[in-house]
Coordinates of C-alpha atoms in Angstrom, one line a residue:
M1 CA 0.2 0.1 0.1
K2 CA 1.0 3.2 -1.3
K3 CA 2.4 5.1 2.2
V4 CA 0.2 8.5 2.6
F5 CA 1.0 11.4 4.9
T6 CA -2.6 12.3 6.5
K7 CA -3.2 15.5 8.7
R8 CA -3.3 13.2 11.7
L9 CA -0.1 12.4 11.0
I10 CA 1.9 15.6 10.2
S11 CA -0.5 16.7 13.4
A12 CA 1.5 14.2 15.3
I13 CA 4.9 14.8 14.0
L14 CA 4.7 18.8 14.4
T15 CA 3.5 18.6 18.2
T16 CA 6.0 16.0 19.0
A17 CA 8.5 18.1 17.7
L18 CA 7.2 21.5 19.3
I19 CA 7.2 19.6 22.2
G20 CA 10.5 19.2 22.1
T21 CA 10.8 22.6 22.2
S22 CA 8.8 23.2 25.2
A23 CA 9.8 21.1 27.4
F24 CA 13.8 22.4 26.3
A25 CA 12.5 25.8 27.8
L26 CA 10.8 24.1 30.4
F27 CA 13.4 23.1 31.9
G28 CA 16.1 25.0 30.8
C29 CA 14.3 28.5 31.7
G30 CA 13.7 27.9 35.4
K31 CA 10.0 28.3 37.3
A32 CA 8.2 30.6 36.4
S33 CA 6.5 32.9 38.6
K34 CA 3.9 31.8 41.0
D35 CA 1.2 34.5 40.4
T36 CA 0.6 34.2 36.9
S37 CA -2.9 35.4 37.1
N38 CA -2.3 39.8 36.1
D39 CA -0.2 38.5 33.2
A40 CA -1.0 39.2 29.2
K41 CA -1.0 35.5 28.7
V42 CA -0.7 32.4 30.9
H43 CA 0.7 28.9 29.8
I44 CA -0.3 25.3 30.2
T45 CA 0.4 22.3 29.3
N46 CA -2.0 19.1 28.2
V47 CA 0.3 15.8 29.0
S48 CA -2.3 13.4 27.6
Y49 CA -2.5 10.1 25.7
D50 CA -2.1 9.5 21.8
P51 CA -5.9 9.1 20.2
T52 CA -6.8 12.6 21.4
R53 CA -4.4 15.1 19.4
E54 CA -7.5 16.0 17.5
L55 CA -9.8 16.5 20.7
Y56 CA -7.7 18.8 22.7
E57 CA -7.0 20.9 19.6
S58 CA -10.1 21.9 19.3
Y59 CA -10.7 21.9 22.8
N60 CA -8.1 24.5 23.4
K61 CA -9.8 26.8 21.0
I62 CA -12.4 27.1 22.5
F63 CA -11.2 26.6 26.1
A64 CA -9.5 29.9 25.0
D65 CA -11.7 32.1 24.2
H66 CA -14.1 30.9 26.9
W67 CA -10.9 31.3 29.5
K68 CA -10.5 35.4 28.0
A69 CA -14.2 35.5 28.1
K70 CA -14.4 34.8 31.6
T71 CA -10.9 36.3 33.0
G72 CA -9.7 38.6 30.4
Q73 CA -6.0 37.0 29.8
E74 CA -4.8 35.0 27.1
V75 CA -4.1 31.4 27.7
E76 CA -1.3 29.5 25.3
V77 CA -2.4 25.4 25.7
T78 CA 1.0 23.0 24.6
Q79 CA 0.1 19.3 24.0
S80 CA 2.1 16.6 24.7
H81 CA 1.1 12.9 22.9
G82 CA 2.1 9.7 23.7
G83 CA 1.8 5.8 24.5
S84 CA -0.5 6.3 28.1
G85 CA 2.1 4.5 30.1
K86 CA 4.7 6.6 28.8
Q87 CA 2.9 9.7 29.6
A88 CA 3.6 9.2 32.9
L89 CA 5.9 7.4 33.5
E90 CA 7.1 10.8 32.0
V91 CA 5.9 13.3 34.0
A92 CA 6.6 11.2 37.5
N93 CA 10.5 12.0 36.3
G94 CA 10.8 15.5 35.8
L95 CA 8.2 16.7 32.7
E96 CA 6.9 19.9 33.5
A97 CA 2.7 19.2 33.0
D98 CA -0.6 21.0 34.8
V99 CA -3.1 18.6 34.0
V100 CA -2.7 15.0 32.9
T101 CA -5.7 13.2 29.8
L102 CA -4.7 10.1 31.0
A103 CA -6.2 6.8 29.2
L104 CA -6.3 5.2 32.8
E105 CA -7.0 6.0 35.8
Y106 CA -4.1 3.9 37.4
D107 CA -1.8 5.9 35.0
V108 CA -2.2 9.0 37.0
N109 CA -2.1 6.9 39.7
A110 CA 1.5 7.0 39.3
V111 CA 1.9 10.4 38.8
R112 CA 0.6 10.2 42.3
D113 CA 2.5 8.3 43.6
A114 CA 5.8 10.1 42.5
G115 CA 4.2 12.7 44.9
L116 CA 2.3 15.2 42.0
I117 CA -1.2 14.9 42.7
N118 CA -1.9 13.7 46.1
D119 CA -4.6 11.5 46.8
G120 CA -8.0 12.3 46.5
W121 CA -7.6 13.3 42.8
I122 CA -10.3 11.2 41.0
N123 CA -12.9 12.5 43.5
N124 CA -12.6 16.1 41.7
F125 CA -14.0 15.9 38.4
E126 CA -17.3 14.5 37.7
N127 CA -17.7 10.7 36.7
D128 CA -13.9 9.8 39.5
S129 CA -12.9 12.9 37.0
S130 CA -13.4 11.4 33.5
P131 CA -15.3 13.1 31.1
Y132 CA -15.9 11.4 28.2
T133 CA -15.6 7.5 28.1
S134 CA -15.3 5.3 25.0
T135 CA -14.6 1.8 23.9
I136 CA -12.7 -1.2 22.3
V137 CA -13.7 -1.9 18.5
F138 CA -12.2 -3.9 15.2
L139 CA -11.1 -1.8 12.3
V140 CA -10.4 -4.0 9.2
R141 CA -10.1 -3.2 5.8
K142 CA -13.3 -2.6 2.9
G143 CA -15.1 -5.5 3.0
N144 CA -13.7 -7.0 5.5
P145 CA -11.6 -10.2 3.4
K146 CA -10.9 -12.1 6.0
N147 CA -14.7 -12.1 7.5
I148 CA -13.5 -10.6 11.0
K149 CA -17.6 -10.4 13.6
D150 CA -15.8 -11.2 16.8
W151 CA -12.3 -12.0 19.2
N152 CA -12.8 -15.2 18.9
D153 CA -11.5 -14.3 14.6
L154 CA -8.7 -13.2 15.5
I155 CA -7.2 -16.5 16.6
K156 CA -7.4 -18.3 13.6
D157 CA -3.6 -19.1 11.7
G158 CA -3.3 -16.0 8.5
V159 CA -5.1 -13.6 11.0
G160 CA -3.1 -10.5 11.6
V161 CA -3.4 -8.7 14.7
I162 CA -2.2 -4.9 15.1
T163 CA -2.2 -3.5 19.1
P164 CA 0.3 -1.0 20.9
N165 CA 2.3 -2.7 24.2
P166 CA -0.1 -2.9 27.6
K167 CA 2.9 -2.0 28.1
T168 CA 4.1 1.6 27.1
S169 CA -0.1 2.2 25.9
G170 CA -3.4 3.2 27.7
G171 CA -5.2 1.4 24.6
A172 CA -3.7 -1.6 25.0
R173 CA -4.7 -2.7 27.8
W174 CA -8.6 -1.7 27.5
N175 CA -7.7 -3.8 24.7
Y176 CA -6.3 -6.8 25.7
L177 CA -8.6 -6.6 28.9
A178 CA -11.5 -7.1 26.1
A179 CA -10.8 -9.8 24.4
W180 CA -10.2 -11.3 28.5
A181 CA -13.3 -10.9 28.6
Y182 CA -14.6 -12.5 25.8
A183 CA -12.5 -16.1 26.1
D184 CA -13.6 -15.3 30.0
K185 CA -17.2 -15.6 29.0
L186 CA -16.8 -17.8 26.2
Y187 CA -15.0 -20.7 29.0
N188 CA -16.9 -19.5 31.9
G189 CA -14.2 -18.6 34.4
D190 CA -11.6 -21.1 33.0
E191 CA -8.7 -19.1 33.9
S192 CA -6.1 -21.8 32.0
K193 CA -8.5 -21.9 28.6
I194 CA -8.6 -18.3 29.0
E195 CA -5.3 -17.4 28.6
D196 CA -4.6 -19.9 26.2
F197 CA -7.1 -18.1 24.1
V198 CA -5.4 -14.5 24.7
K199 CA -1.8 -16.1 24.5
K200 CA -2.9 -17.5 20.9
L201 CA -4.1 -13.8 19.8
Y202 CA -0.8 -12.4 20.7
Q203 CA 0.8 -15.2 18.7
N204 CA -1.3 -13.2 15.4
V205 CA 0.0 -10.1 16.6
L206 CA 2.9 -8.7 14.0
V207 CA 3.9 -5.4 15.5
L208 CA 3.7 -3.8 18.6
D209 CA 3.9 -0.5 18.9
S210 CA 4.4 1.8 21.5
G211 CA 1.4 4.0 21.3
A212 CA -2.3 3.8 19.9
R213 CA -1.8 5.8 17.8
G214 CA 1.9 4.6 15.9
A215 CA 0.1 1.2 15.8
T216 CA -2.9 3.1 13.6
T217 CA 0.2 4.4 12.0
T218 CA 1.0 0.7 10.8
F219 CA -2.4 -0.9 9.9
V220 CA -3.1 2.1 8.4
E221 CA -0.2 4.5 6.5
N222 CA 1.7 1.7 6.2
G223 CA -0.4 -1.5 5.6
Q224 CA 0.1 -4.1 7.7
G225 CA -2.3 -6.3 9.0
D226 CA -5.9 -7.6 9.5
V227 CA -7.2 -6.2 11.5
L228 CA -6.9 -3.7 14.3
L229 CA -7.6 -3.5 17.9
A230 CA -8.8 0.1 17.8
W231 CA -10.1 3.2 20.2
E232 CA -13.8 3.3 19.0
N233 CA -12.3 7.3 18.5
E234 CA -9.3 6.4 16.8
A235 CA -11.1 3.9 14.4
Y236 CA -13.6 6.4 13.7
L237 CA -11.6 9.4 12.7
S238 CA -9.0 6.6 10.7
I239 CA -12.9 6.2 8.9
K240 CA -13.2 9.6 8.6
D241 CA -9.0 10.6 6.7
H242 CA -9.8 7.0 4.3
P243 CA -13.8 6.4 3.9
D244 CA -13.4 3.7 1.0
E245 CA -10.2 1.8 2.6
Y246 CA -11.6 1.4 5.8
E247 CA -14.5 -0.1 7.7
I248 CA -15.4 -0.8 11.7
I249 CA -16.5 -4.0 13.5
T250 CA -18.5 -4.3 16.8
P251 CA -17.2 -7.4 18.7
S252 CA -20.4 -8.6 20.6
V253 CA -18.1 -8.2 24.1
S254 CA -16.0 -4.5 25.0
I255 CA -15.0 -3.0 27.2
L256 CA -15.9 0.6 29.0
A257 CA -12.9 2.5 28.8
Q258 CA -12.7 5.9 31.3
P259 CA -9.8 8.3 30.0
S260 CA -9.2 10.1 33.7
V261 CA -7.7 14.1 33.7
A262 CA -6.1 15.2 36.7
V263 CA -4.1 18.3 38.1
V264 CA -0.7 18.1 38.3
D265 CA -0.9 19.5 42.0
E266 CA 2.7 20.1 42.7
V267 CA 3.7 21.3 39.9
V268 CA 0.2 23.9 39.4
D269 CA 1.5 25.3 42.9
S270 CA 5.3 26.1 41.6
R271 CA 4.0 27.7 38.3
G272 CA 0.8 29.3 40.3
T273 CA -1.1 27.8 37.3
R274 CA -4.0 26.0 39.4
E275 CA -6.9 28.6 38.7
V276 CA -6.3 28.6 34.5
A277 CA -5.7 24.5 35.1
T278 CA -8.0 23.2 37.0
E279 CA -11.3 25.0 34.4
Y280 CA -8.6 24.4 31.5
L281 CA -10.6 20.2 33.5
S282 CA -13.7 21.1 34.6
Y283 CA -14.7 22.8 31.2
L284 CA -14.2 19.6 29.6
Y285 CA -18.2 19.0 31.4
S286 CA -19.7 21.9 29.4
D287 CA -21.7 21.3 27.1
E288 CA -19.7 22.7 24.3
A289 CA -16.9 20.8 24.9
Q290 CA -19.1 18.0 25.6
R291 CA -20.0 18.5 22.0
I292 CA -16.8 19.0 20.7
A293 CA -15.6 15.0 22.1
G294 CA -18.4 13.6 20.4
D295 CA -17.6 15.5 17.7
N296 CA -13.7 13.7 17.6
Y297 CA -15.4 9.9 18.2
Y298 CA -15.9 10.4 22.2
R299 CA -18.4 9.2 24.2
P300 CA -20.1 12.2 26.0
Y301 CA -20.5 11.9 29.6
N302 CA -22.9 13.9 29.9
Q303 CA -26.1 11.4 28.4
D304 CA -28.4 13.8 27.4
I305 CA -25.8 14.6 24.4
L306 CA -25.1 11.4 24.3
K307 CA -27.7 10.4 23.2
E308 CA -27.5 13.7 20.0
Y309 CA -25.3 11.1 18.3
S310 CA -27.2 8.0 19.1
D311 CA -26.8 7.1 14.9
V312 CA -22.6 7.3 15.7
F313 CA -22.1 5.0 18.6
D314 CA -23.6 1.8 19.2
L315 CA -25.2 2.4 23.1
N316 CA -26.0 -1.6 23.2
I317 CA -22.8 -3.1 22.8
N318 CA -22.3 -5.3 25.9
L319 CA -19.9 -3.7 27.9
V320 CA -17.5 -4.8 31.2
T321 CA -15.8 -2.7 33.4
I322 CA -12.1 -2.3 35.0
S323 CA -14.4 -2.9 38.4
D324 CA -14.7 -6.4 36.4
F325 CA -11.0 -7.4 37.3
G326 CA -11.1 -6.0 40.5
G327 CA -10.1 -1.9 40.2
W328 CA -7.0 -0.9 37.7
D329 CA -4.2 -1.3 40.5
E330 CA -5.5 -5.6 41.3
A331 CA -5.3 -6.0 36.7
Q332 CA -2.4 -3.8 36.8
K333 CA -0.2 -6.3 39.0
T334 CA -2.5 -9.7 37.6
H335 CA -2.0 -8.8 34.1
F336 CA 0.4 -6.2 33.6
A337 CA 3.4 -5.9 36.0
D338 CA 6.7 -7.9 35.6
G339 CA 6.7 -11.3 35.7
G340 CA 2.0 -10.4 35.1
I341 CA 0.1 -12.9 33.1
F342 CA 1.0 -11.1 30.3
D343 CA 4.8 -11.1 30.2
K344 CA 3.7 -15.2 31.1
I345 CA 1.1 -15.6 27.1
Y346 CA 3.8 -13.2 25.5
E347 CA 6.6 -14.9 24.4
K348 CA 8.0 -13.1 20.9

């Protein structure tokens, strides 16, 4: 397949270059003033995960208008994107973020455990600090030549699967758990059979990219594999870019993916940006922002607005939740920690 550089791929390259420059400026110039309220312009950094680039490019514009109208001050938001687990590690290791908008609760907790976010962050915003949700679907080539309908089709011989690495990608962990939930139902909780099923699936994985956007590039831009395990919003964006080349398959069982947002307390108190950072996350729950989430194929938290997108999303899909796995601490320990089940089943 001919490699095509879409607007999303170019945006990712430019964003990466911008973040490299911004990070140098942040670390090279020392800490900003502790009181930014009287400045003509305030800068904040949002460290996020791979598939939110387009969402926050749109959101930052309306938030800037909102903040200007509310305070008279201009705000500039720098975006950083990558695999969610990797992003959390970067912030824990010193990447200066005013807010994090990561793929899952566990990654925000990693920043909390580094002493940068206060305990109880999950209660600071509505819906466990999750202003939008998503789920996991399959993206296949137009016409579905391998006749992929459900998770059991992914373990067949000759089916090439593309999914990111659960060690670095939050989306990849949602993918893995959705597959596990299907096998759990199929085999009535027989763990040896469930492990064997998931192992066969990963034996069909051709490439483990570090993040969800990298996996999309591998499948869509580079033409590898027969099916991409994808965030629902990422799959829809691929259809938008290539309407005649791909289609979405919704499996019989998937998972409610809840991205999490938090203010990085240590940073905002040092930089004097707590007020604007808090408002940045609060405004994600506004009607205007909820519709931007829907327009970017995330499921709005506001149920009335979600219904406005019923022609886009399958609102009747059977979704398990992270609580079915004992919560994120238990899921991480069991499946993704060093020596966990994923390490046991993935031998490549």
